[in-house]
mmCIF file with all atom_site columns, N, CA and C and ligand atoms in Angstrom:
data_model
loop_
_atom_site.group_PDB
_atom_site.id
_atom_site.type_symbol
_atom_site.label_atom_id
_atom_site.label_alt_id
_atom_site.label_comp_id
_atom_site.label_asym_id
_atom_site.label_entity_id
_atom_site.label_seq_id
_atom_site.pdbx_PDB_ins_code
_atom_site.Cartn_x
_atom_site.Cartn_y
_atom_site.Cartn_z
_atom_site.occupancy
_atom_site.B_iso_or_equiv
_atom_site.pdbx_formal_charge
_atom_site.auth_seq_id
_atom_site.auth_comp_id
_atom_site.auth_asym_id
_atom_site.auth_atom_id
_atom_site.pdbx_PDB_model_num
ATOM   1   N  N   . MET L 1 1  ? 11.386 9.151  1.422   1.00 0.00 ? 12 MET L N   1
ATOM   2   C  CA  . MET L 1 1  ? 10.795 8.060  2.186   1.00 0.00 ? 12 MET L CA  1
ATOM   3   C  C   . MET L 1 1  ? 10.561 6.867  1.252   1.00 0.00 ? 12 MET L C   1
ATOM   4   N  N   . TYR L 1 2  ? 10.915 5.682  1.741   1.00 0.00 ? 13 TYR L N   1
ATOM   5   C  CA  . TYR L 1 2  ? 10.667 4.496  0.924   1.00 0.00 ? 13 TYR L CA  1
ATOM   6   C  C   . TYR L 1 2  ? 9.184  4.134  0.952   1.00 0.00 ? 13 TYR L C   1
ATOM   7   N  N   . VAL L 1 3  ? 8.627  3.912  -0.203  1.00 0.00 ? 14 VAL L N   1
ATOM   8   C  CA  . VAL L 1 3  ? 7.242  3.471  -0.306  1.00 0.00 ? 14 VAL L CA  1
ATOM   9   C  C   . VAL L 1 3  ? 7.217  1.965  -0.552  1.00 0.00 ? 14 VAL L C   1
ATOM   10  N  N   . CYS L 1 4  ? 8.066  1.517  -1.481  1.00 0.00 ? 15 CYS L N   1
ATOM   11  C  CA  . CYS L 1 4  ? 8.126  0.090  -1.808  1.00 0.00 ? 15 CYS L CA  1
ATOM   12  C  C   . CYS L 1 4  ? 9.492  -0.453 -1.393  1.00 0.00 ? 15 CYS L C   1
ATOM   13  N  N   . LEU L 1 5  ? 9.486  -1.205 -0.297  1.00 0.00 ? 16 LEU L N   1
ATOM   14  C  CA  . LEU L 1 5  ? 10.753 -1.745 0.212   1.00 0.00 ? 16 LEU L CA  1
ATOM   15  C  C   . LEU L 1 5  ? 11.255 -2.893 -0.655  1.00 0.00 ? 16 LEU L C   1
ATOM   16  N  N   . CYS L 1 6  ? 10.341 -3.644 -1.236  1.00 0.00 ? 17 CYS L N   1
ATOM   17  C  CA  . CYS L 1 6  ? 10.762 -4.781 -2.062  1.00 0.00 ? 17 CYS L CA  1
ATOM   18  C  C   . CYS L 1 6  ? 11.583 -4.320 -3.255  1.00 0.00 ? 17 CYS L C   1
ATOM   19  N  N   . LYS L 1 7  ? 11.183 -3.184 -3.823  1.00 0.00 ? 18 LYS L N   1
ATOM   20  C  CA  . LYS L 1 7  ? 11.849 -2.690 -5.034  1.00 0.00 ? 18 LYS L CA  1
ATOM   21  C  C   . LYS L 1 7  ? 12.695 -1.440 -4.773  1.00 0.00 ? 18 LYS L C   1
ATOM   22  N  N   . ASN L 1 8  ? 12.809 -1.047 -3.494  1.00 0.00 ? 19 ASN L N   1
ATOM   23  C  CA  . ASN L 1 8  ? 13.574 0.146  -3.119  1.00 0.00 ? 19 ASN L CA  1
ATOM   24  C  C   . ASN L 1 8  ? 13.133 1.389  -3.891  1.00 0.00 ? 19 ASN L C   1
ATOM   25  N  N   . ILE L 1 9  ? 11.829 1.636  -3.877  1.00 0.00 ? 20 ILE L N   1
ATOM   26  C  CA  . ILE L 1 9  ? 11.295 2.799  -4.586  1.00 0.00 ? 20 ILE L CA  1
ATOM   27  C  C   . ILE L 1 9  ? 10.843 3.842  -3.573  1.00 0.00 ? 20 ILE L C   1
ATOM   28  N  N   . THR L 1 10 ? 11.287 5.082  -3.777  1.00 0.00 ? 21 THR L N   1
ATOM   29  C  CA  . THR L 1 10 ? 10.953 6.160  -2.853  1.00 0.00 ? 21 THR L CA  1
ATOM   30  C  C   . THR L 1 10 ? 9.759  6.979  -3.360  1.00 0.00 ? 21 THR L C   1
ATOM   31  N  N   . SER L 1 11 ? 9.214  7.778  -2.443  1.00 0.00 ? 22 SER L N   1
ATOM   32  C  CA  . SER L 1 11 ? 8.112  8.658  -2.821  1.00 0.00 ? 22 SER L CA  1
ATOM   33  C  C   . SER L 1 11 ? 8.556  9.652  -3.884  1.00 0.00 ? 22 SER L C   1
ATOM   34  N  N   . SER L 1 12 ? 9.803  10.087 -3.846  1.00 0.00 ? 23 SER L N   1
ATOM   35  C  CA  . SER L 1 12 ? 10.299 11.041 -4.862  1.00 0.00 ? 23 SER L CA  1
ATOM   36  C  C   . SER L 1 12 ? 10.291 10.404 -6.246  1.00 0.00 ? 23 SER L C   1
ATOM   37  N  N   . GLN L 1 13 ? 10.680 9.137  -6.324  1.00 0.00 ? 24 GLN L N   1
ATOM   38  C  CA  . GLN L 1 13 ? 10.676 8.450  -7.623  1.00 0.00 ? 24 GLN L CA  1
ATOM   39  C  C   . GLN L 1 13 ? 9.256  8.313  -8.161  1.00 0.00 ? 24 GLN L C   1
ATOM   40  N  N   . ILE L 1 14 ? 8.325  8.031  -7.260  1.00 0.00 ? 25 ILE L N   1
ATOM   41  C  CA  . ILE L 1 14 ? 6.926  7.899  -7.684  1.00 0.00 ? 25 ILE L CA  1
ATOM   42  C  C   . ILE L 1 14 ? 6.397  9.252  -8.139  1.00 0.00 ? 25 ILE L C   1
ATOM   43  N  N   . ARG L 1 15 ? 6.673  10.289 -7.355  1.00 0.00 ? 26 ARG L N   1
ATOM   44  C  CA  . ARG L 1 15 ? 6.218  11.631 -7.717  1.00 0.00 ? 26 ARG L CA  1
ATOM   45  C  C   . ARG L 1 15 ? 6.794  12.034 -9.077  1.00 0.00 ? 26 ARG L C   1
ATOM   46  N  N   . ASP L 1 16 ? 8.061  11.741 -9.283  1.00 0.00 ? 27 ASP L N   1
ATOM   47  C  CA  . ASP L 1 16 ? 8.712  12.079 -10.549 1.00 0.00 ? 27 ASP L CA  1
ATOM   48  C  C   . ASP L 1 16 ? 8.043  11.343 -11.712 1.00 0.00 ? 27 ASP L C   1
ATOM   49  N  N   . ALA L 1 17 ? 7.730  10.066 -11.519 1.00 0.00 ? 28 ALA L N   1
ATOM   50  C  CA  . ALA L 1 17 ? 7.087  9.283  -12.580 1.00 0.00 ? 28 ALA L CA  1
ATOM   51  C  C   . ALA L 1 17 ? 5.717  9.861  -12.931 1.00 0.00 ? 28 ALA L C   1
ATOM   52  N  N   . VAL L 1 18 ? 4.985  10.318 -11.910 1.00 0.00 ? 29 VAL L N   1
ATOM   53  C  CA  . VAL L 1 18 ? 3.662  10.894 -12.162 1.00 0.00 ? 29 VAL L CA  1
ATOM   54  C  C   . VAL L 1 18 ? 3.812  12.248 -12.851 1.00 0.00 ? 29 VAL L C   1
ATOM   55  N  N   . GLU L 1 19 ? 4.709  13.065 -12.341 1.00 0.00 ? 30 GLU L N   1
ATOM   56  C  CA  . GLU L 1 19 ? 4.857  14.421 -12.882 1.00 0.00 ? 30 GLU L CA  1
ATOM   57  C  C   . GLU L 1 19 ? 5.400  14.442 -14.302 1.00 0.00 ? 30 GLU L C   1
ATOM   58  N  N   . THR L 1 20 ? 6.158  13.427 -14.673 1.00 0.00 ? 31 THR L N   1
ATOM   59  C  CA  . THR L 1 20 ? 6.683  13.381 -16.033 1.00 0.00 ? 31 THR L CA  1
ATOM   60  C  C   . THR L 1 20 ? 5.774  12.582 -16.967 1.00 0.00 ? 31 THR L C   1
ATOM   61  N  N   . GLY L 1 21 ? 4.618  12.184 -16.443 1.00 0.00 ? 32 GLY L N   1
ATOM   62  C  CA  . GLY L 1 21 ? 3.631  11.517 -17.292 1.00 0.00 ? 32 GLY L CA  1
ATOM   63  C  C   . GLY L 1 21 ? 3.931  10.053 -17.571 1.00 0.00 ? 32 GLY L C   1
ATOM   64  N  N   . ARG L 1 22 ? 4.882  9.471  -16.847 1.00 0.00 ? 33 ARG L N   1
ATOM   65  C  CA  . ARG L 1 22 ? 5.207  8.060  -17.078 1.00 0.00 ? 33 ARG L CA  1
ATOM   66  C  C   . ARG L 1 22 ? 4.254  7.132  -16.350 1.00 0.00 ? 33 ARG L C   1
ATOM   67  N  N   . ALA L 1 23 ? 3.560  7.660  -15.346 1.00 0.00 ? 34 ALA L N   1
ATOM   68  C  CA  . ALA L 1 23 ? 2.634  6.825  -14.586 1.00 0.00 ? 34 ALA L CA  1
ATOM   69  C  C   . ALA L 1 23 ? 1.481  7.679  -14.077 1.00 0.00 ? 34 ALA L C   1
ATOM   70  N  N   . GLY L 1 24 ? 0.284  7.099  -14.098 1.00 0.00 ? 35 GLY L N   1
ATOM   71  C  CA  . GLY L 1 24 ? -0.883 7.825  -13.615 1.00 0.00 ? 35 GLY L CA  1
ATOM   72  C  C   . GLY L 1 24 ? -1.742 6.980  -12.697 1.00 0.00 ? 35 GLY L C   1
ATOM   73  N  N   . CYS L 1 25 ? -1.310 5.751  -12.472 1.00 0.00 ? 36 CYS L N   1
ATOM   74  C  CA  . CYS L 1 25 ? -2.043 4.854  -11.586 1.00 0.00 ? 36 CYS L CA  1
ATOM   75  C  C   . CYS L 1 25 ? -1.059 3.800  -11.081 1.00 0.00 ? 36 CYS L C   1
ATOM   76  N  N   . VAL L 1 26 ? -1.509 2.996  -10.127 1.00 0.00 ? 37 VAL L N   1
ATOM   77  C  CA  . VAL L 1 26 ? -0.605 2.001  -9.550  1.00 0.00 ? 37 VAL L CA  1
ATOM   78  C  C   . VAL L 1 26 ? -0.163 0.985  -10.611 1.00 0.00 ? 37 VAL L C   1
ATOM   79  N  N   . ARG L 1 27 ? -1.070 0.677  -11.525 1.00 0.00 ? 38 ARG L N   1
ATOM   80  C  CA  . ARG L 1 27 ? -0.717 -0.305 -12.560 1.00 0.00 ? 38 ARG L CA  1
ATOM   81  C  C   . ARG L 1 27 ? 0.431  0.211  -13.440 1.00 0.00 ? 38 ARG L C   1
ATOM   82  N  N   . SER L 1 28 ? 0.370  1.475  -13.817 1.00 0.00 ? 39 SER L N   1
ATOM   83  C  CA  . SER L 1 28 ? 1.460  2.007  -14.648 1.00 0.00 ? 39 SER L CA  1
ATOM   84  C  C   . SER L 1 28 ? 2.728  2.205  -13.816 1.00 0.00 ? 39 SER L C   1
ATOM   85  N  N   . LEU L 1 29 ? 2.559  2.472  -12.526 1.00 0.00 ? 40 LEU L N   1
ATOM   86  C  CA  . LEU L 1 29 ? 3.742  2.544  -11.653 1.00 0.00 ? 40 LEU L CA  1
ATOM   87  C  C   . LEU L 1 29 ? 4.420  1.189  -11.569 1.00 0.00 ? 40 LEU L C   1
ATOM   88  N  N   . ALA L 1 30 ? 3.605  0.149  -11.516 1.00 0.00 ? 41 ALA L N   1
ATOM   89  C  CA  . ALA L 1 30 ? 4.147  -1.205 -11.472 1.00 0.00 ? 41 ALA L CA  1
ATOM   90  C  C   . ALA L 1 30 ? 4.937  -1.493 -12.741 1.00 0.00 ? 41 ALA L C   1
ATOM   91  N  N   . ARG L 1 31 ? 4.398  -1.066 -13.847 1.00 0.00 ? 42 ARG L N   1
ATOM   92  C  CA  . ARG L 1 31 ? 5.065  -1.312 -15.126 1.00 0.00 ? 42 ARG L CA  1
ATOM   93  C  C   . ARG L 1 31 ? 6.365  -0.502 -15.215 1.00 0.00 ? 42 ARG L C   1
ATOM   94  N  N   . GLU L 1 32 ? 6.309  0.760  -14.781 1.00 0.00 ? 43 GLU L N   1
ATOM   95  C  CA  . GLU L 1 32 ? 7.469  1.656  -14.895 1.00 0.00 ? 43 GLU L CA  1
ATOM   96  C  C   . GLU L 1 32 ? 8.563  1.355  -13.878 1.00 0.00 ? 43 GLU L C   1
ATOM   97  N  N   . LEU L 1 33 ? 8.148  1.186  -12.602 1.00 0.00 ? 44 LEU L N   1
ATOM   98  C  CA  . LEU L 1 33 ? 9.122  1.120  -11.505 1.00 0.00 ? 44 LEU L CA  1
ATOM   99  C  C   . LEU L 1 33 ? 9.131  -0.222 -10.769 1.00 0.00 ? 44 LEU L C   1
ATOM   100 N  N   . GLY L 1 34 ? 8.119  -1.032 -11.009 1.00 0.00 ? 45 GLY L N   1
ATOM   101 C  CA  . GLY L 1 34 ? 8.060  -2.316 -10.304 1.00 0.00 ? 45 GLY L CA  1
ATOM   102 C  C   . GLY L 1 34 ? 7.346  -2.215 -8.971  1.00 0.00 ? 45 GLY L C   1
ATOM   103 N  N   . VAL L 1 35 ? 6.747  -1.042 -8.692  1.00 0.00 ? 46 VAL L N   1
ATOM   104 C  CA  . VAL L 1 35 ? 6.034  -0.856 -7.423  1.00 0.00 ? 46 VAL L CA  1
ATOM   105 C  C   . VAL L 1 35 ? 4.882  -1.863 -7.317  1.00 0.00 ? 46 VAL L C   1
ATOM   106 N  N   . ALA L 1 36 ? 4.741  -2.452 -6.138  1.00 0.00 ? 47 ALA L N   1
ATOM   107 C  CA  . ALA L 1 36 ? 3.639  -3.369 -5.832  1.00 0.00 ? 47 ALA L CA  1
ATOM   108 C  C   . ALA L 1 36 ? 3.658  -4.640 -6.676  1.00 0.00 ? 47 ALA L C   1
ATOM   109 N  N   . THR L 1 37 ? 4.813  -5.065 -7.117  1.00 0.00 ? 48 THR L N   1
ATOM   110 C  CA  . THR L 1 37 ? 4.872  -6.282 -7.919  1.00 0.00 ? 48 THR L CA  1
ATOM   111 C  C   . THR L 1 37 ? 5.388  -7.487 -7.126  1.00 0.00 ? 48 THR L C   1
ATOM   112 N  N   . GLN L 1 38 ? 5.710  -7.262 -5.832  1.00 0.00 ? 49 GLN L N   1
ATOM   113 C  CA  . GLN L 1 38 ? 6.132  -8.423 -5.039  1.00 0.00 ? 49 GLN L CA  1
ATOM   114 C  C   . GLN L 1 38 ? 5.133  -8.692 -3.922  1.00 0.00 ? 49 GLN L C   1
ATOM   115 N  N   . CYS L 1 39 ? 5.351  -8.144 -2.726  1.00 0.00 ? 50 CYS L N   1
ATOM   116 C  CA  . CYS L 1 39 ? 4.433  -8.459 -1.627  1.00 0.00 ? 50 CYS L CA  1
ATOM   117 C  C   . CYS L 1 39 ? 3.101  -7.708 -1.758  1.00 0.00 ? 50 CYS L C   1
ATOM   118 N  N   . GLY L 1 40 ? 3.123  -6.552 -2.424  1.00 0.00 ? 51 GLY L N   1
ATOM   119 C  CA  . GLY L 1 40 ? 1.895  -5.791 -2.630  1.00 0.00 ? 51 GLY L CA  1
ATOM   120 C  C   . GLY L 1 40 ? 1.501  -4.890 -1.479  1.00 0.00 ? 51 GLY L C   1
ATOM   121 N  N   . LYS L 1 41 ? 2.285  -4.889 -0.396  1.00 0.00 ? 52 LYS L N   1
ATOM   122 C  CA  . LYS L 1 41 ? 1.918  -4.097 0.783   1.00 0.00 ? 52 LYS L CA  1
ATOM   123 C  C   . LYS L 1 41 ? 1.979  -2.588 0.513   1.00 0.00 ? 52 LYS L C   1
ATOM   124 N  N   . CYS L 1 42 ? 2.724  -2.202 -0.490  1.00 0.00 ? 53 CYS L N   1
ATOM   125 C  CA  . CYS L 1 42 ? 2.898  -0.778 -0.774  1.00 0.00 ? 53 CYS L CA  1
ATOM   126 C  C   . CYS L 1 42 ? 1.804  -0.231 -1.686  1.00 0.00 ? 53 CYS L C   1
ATOM   127 N  N   . ALA L 1 43 ? 0.940  -1.067 -2.206  1.00 0.00 ? 54 ALA L N   1
ATOM   128 C  CA  . ALA L 1 43 ? -0.021 -0.630 -3.224  1.00 0.00 ? 54 ALA L CA  1
ATOM   129 C  C   . ALA L 1 43 ? -0.908 0.508  -2.722  1.00 0.00 ? 54 ALA L C   1
ATOM   130 N  N   . ARG L 1 44 ? -1.389 0.385  -1.486  1.00 0.00 ? 55 ARG L N   1
ATOM   131 C  CA  . ARG L 1 44 ? -2.291 1.412  -0.970  1.00 0.00 ? 55 ARG L CA  1
ATOM   132 C  C   . ARG L 1 44 ? -1.562 2.752  -0.830  1.00 0.00 ? 55 ARG L C   1
ATOM   133 N  N   . CYS L 1 45 ? -0.381 2.715  -0.262  1.00 0.00 ? 56 CYS L N   1
ATOM   134 C  CA  . CYS L 1 45 ? 0.405  3.939  -0.079  1.00 0.00 ? 56 CYS L CA  1
ATOM   135 C  C   . CYS L 1 45 ? 0.748  4.556  -1.448  1.00 0.00 ? 56 CYS L C   1
ATOM   136 N  N   . ALA L 1 46 ? 1.111  3.700  -2.401  1.00 0.00 ? 57 ALA L N   1
ATOM   137 C  CA  . ALA L 1 46 ? 1.454  4.188  -3.736  1.00 0.00 ? 57 ALA L CA  1
ATOM   138 C  C   . ALA L 1 46 ? 0.245  4.841  -4.383  1.00 0.00 ? 57 ALA L C   1
ATOM   139 N  N   . ARG L 1 47 ? -0.930 4.241  -4.210  1.00 0.00 ? 58 ARG L N   1
ATOM   140 C  CA  . ARG L 1 47 ? -2.149 4.805  -4.792  1.00 0.00 ? 58 ARG L CA  1
ATOM   141 C  C   . ARG L 1 47 ? -2.452 6.174  -4.183  1.00 0.00 ? 58 ARG L C   1
ATOM   142 N  N   . GLU L 1 48 ? -2.289 6.280  -2.854  1.00 0.00 ? 59 GLU L N   1
ATOM   143 C  CA  . GLU L 1 48 ? -2.546 7.564  -2.199  1.00 0.00 ? 59 GLU L CA  1
ATOM   144 C  C   . GLU L 1 48 ? -1.581 8.624  -2.701  1.00 0.00 ? 59 GLU L C   1
ATOM   145 N  N   . LEU L 1 49 ? -0.349 8.217  -2.936  1.00 0.00 ? 60 LEU L N   1
ATOM   146 C  CA  . LEU L 1 49 ? 0.656  9.163  -3.433  1.00 0.00 ? 60 LEU L CA  1
ATOM   147 C  C   . LEU L 1 49 ? 0.311  9.622  -4.855  1.00 0.00 ? 60 LEU L C   1
ATOM   148 N  N   . VAL L 1 50 ? -0.071 8.693  -5.702  1.00 0.00 ? 61 VAL L N   1
ATOM   149 C  CA  . VAL L 1 50 ? -0.469 9.046  -7.073  1.00 0.00 ? 61 VAL L CA  1
ATOM   150 C  C   . VAL L 1 50 ? -1.656 10.001 -7.032  1.00 0.00 ? 61 VAL L C   1
ATOM   151 N  N   . ASP L 1 51 ? -2.643 9.689  -6.177  1.00 0.00 ? 62 ASP L N   1
ATOM   152 C  CA  . ASP L 1 51 ? -3.826 10.547 -6.077  1.00 0.00 ? 62 ASP L CA  1
ATOM   153 C  C   . ASP L 1 51 ? -3.454 11.937 -5.599  1.00 0.00 ? 62 ASP L C   1
ATOM   154 N  N   . SER L 1 52 ? -2.562 12.030 -4.614  1.00 0.00 ? 63 SER L N   1
ATOM   155 C  CA  . SER L 1 52 ? -2.205 13.349 -4.107  1.00 0.00 ? 63 SER L CA  1
ATOM   156 C  C   . SER L 1 52 ? -1.415 14.136 -5.139  1.00 0.00 ? 63 SER L C   1
ATOM   157 N  N   . CYS L 1 53 ? -0.602 13.455 -5.941  1.00 0.00 ? 64 CYS L N   1
ATOM   158 C  CA  . CYS L 1 53 ? 0.119  14.147 -7.027  1.00 0.00 ? 64 CYS L CA  1
ATOM   159 C  C   . CYS L 1 53 ? -0.870 14.659 -8.058  1.00 0.00 ? 64 CYS L C   1
ATOM   160 N  N   . ALA L 1 54 ? -1.871 13.833 -8.382  1.00 0.00 ? 65 ALA L N   1
ATOM   161 C  CA  . ALA L 1 54 ? -2.858 14.217 -9.390  1.00 0.00 ? 65 ALA L CA  1
ATOM   162 C  C   . ALA L 1 54 ? -3.652 15.422 -8.905  1.00 0.00 ? 65 ALA L C   1
ATOM   163 N  N   . ARG L 1 55 ? -3.956 15.433 -7.605  1.00 0.00 ? 66 ARG L N   1
ATOM   164 C  CA  . ARG L 1 55 ? -4.731 16.557 -7.052  1.00 0.00 ? 66 ARG L CA  1
ATOM   165 C  C   . ARG L 1 55 ? -3.939 17.845 -7.062  1.00 0.00 ? 66 ARG L C   1
ATOM   166 N  N   . SER L 1 56 ? -2.622 17.754 -6.848  1.00 0.00 ? 67 SER L N   1
ATOM   167 C  CA  . SER L 1 56 ? -1.810 18.974 -6.765  1.00 0.00 ? 67 SER L CA  1
ATOM   168 C  C   . SER L 1 56 ? -1.318 19.418 -8.137  1.00 0.00 ? 67 SER L C   1
ATOM   169 N  N   . ALA L 1 57 ? -1.606 18.639 -9.179  1.00 0.00 ? 68 ALA L N   1
ATOM   170 C  CA  . ALA L 1 57 ? -1.143 19.001 -10.528 1.00 0.00 ? 68 ALA L CA  1
ATOM   171 C  C   . ALA L 1 57 ? -2.033 20.081 -11.125 1.00 0.00 ? 68 ALA L C   1
HETATM 172 FE FE1 . LIG O 2 .  ? 6.226  -2.926 -2.656  1.00 0.00 ? 19 LIG O FE1 1
HETATM 173 FE FE2 . LIG O 2 .  ? 6.569  -5.220 -1.395  1.00 0.00 ? 19 LIG O FE2 1
HETATM 174 S  S1  . LIG O 2 .  ? 6.778  -3.225 -0.594  1.00 0.00 ? 19 LIG O S1  1
HETATM 175 S  S2  . LIG O 2 .  ? 5.945  -4.910 -3.424  1.00 0.00 ? 19 LIG O S2  1
#
């Protein structure tokens, strides 16, 4: 599922970034993948995804 349409980033890419330790918050996701760096509409969804990955880790 696409989370960030501006940057074409999927939930799998975000999950992978969190699980491999490349990102642990929306700010690091922005740095790694560009999530939430344009319109910003995906920030909330991205944050929820990061939180759910952290909880299941
Ligand atoms: Fe992610 Fe626009 S949908 S920045």
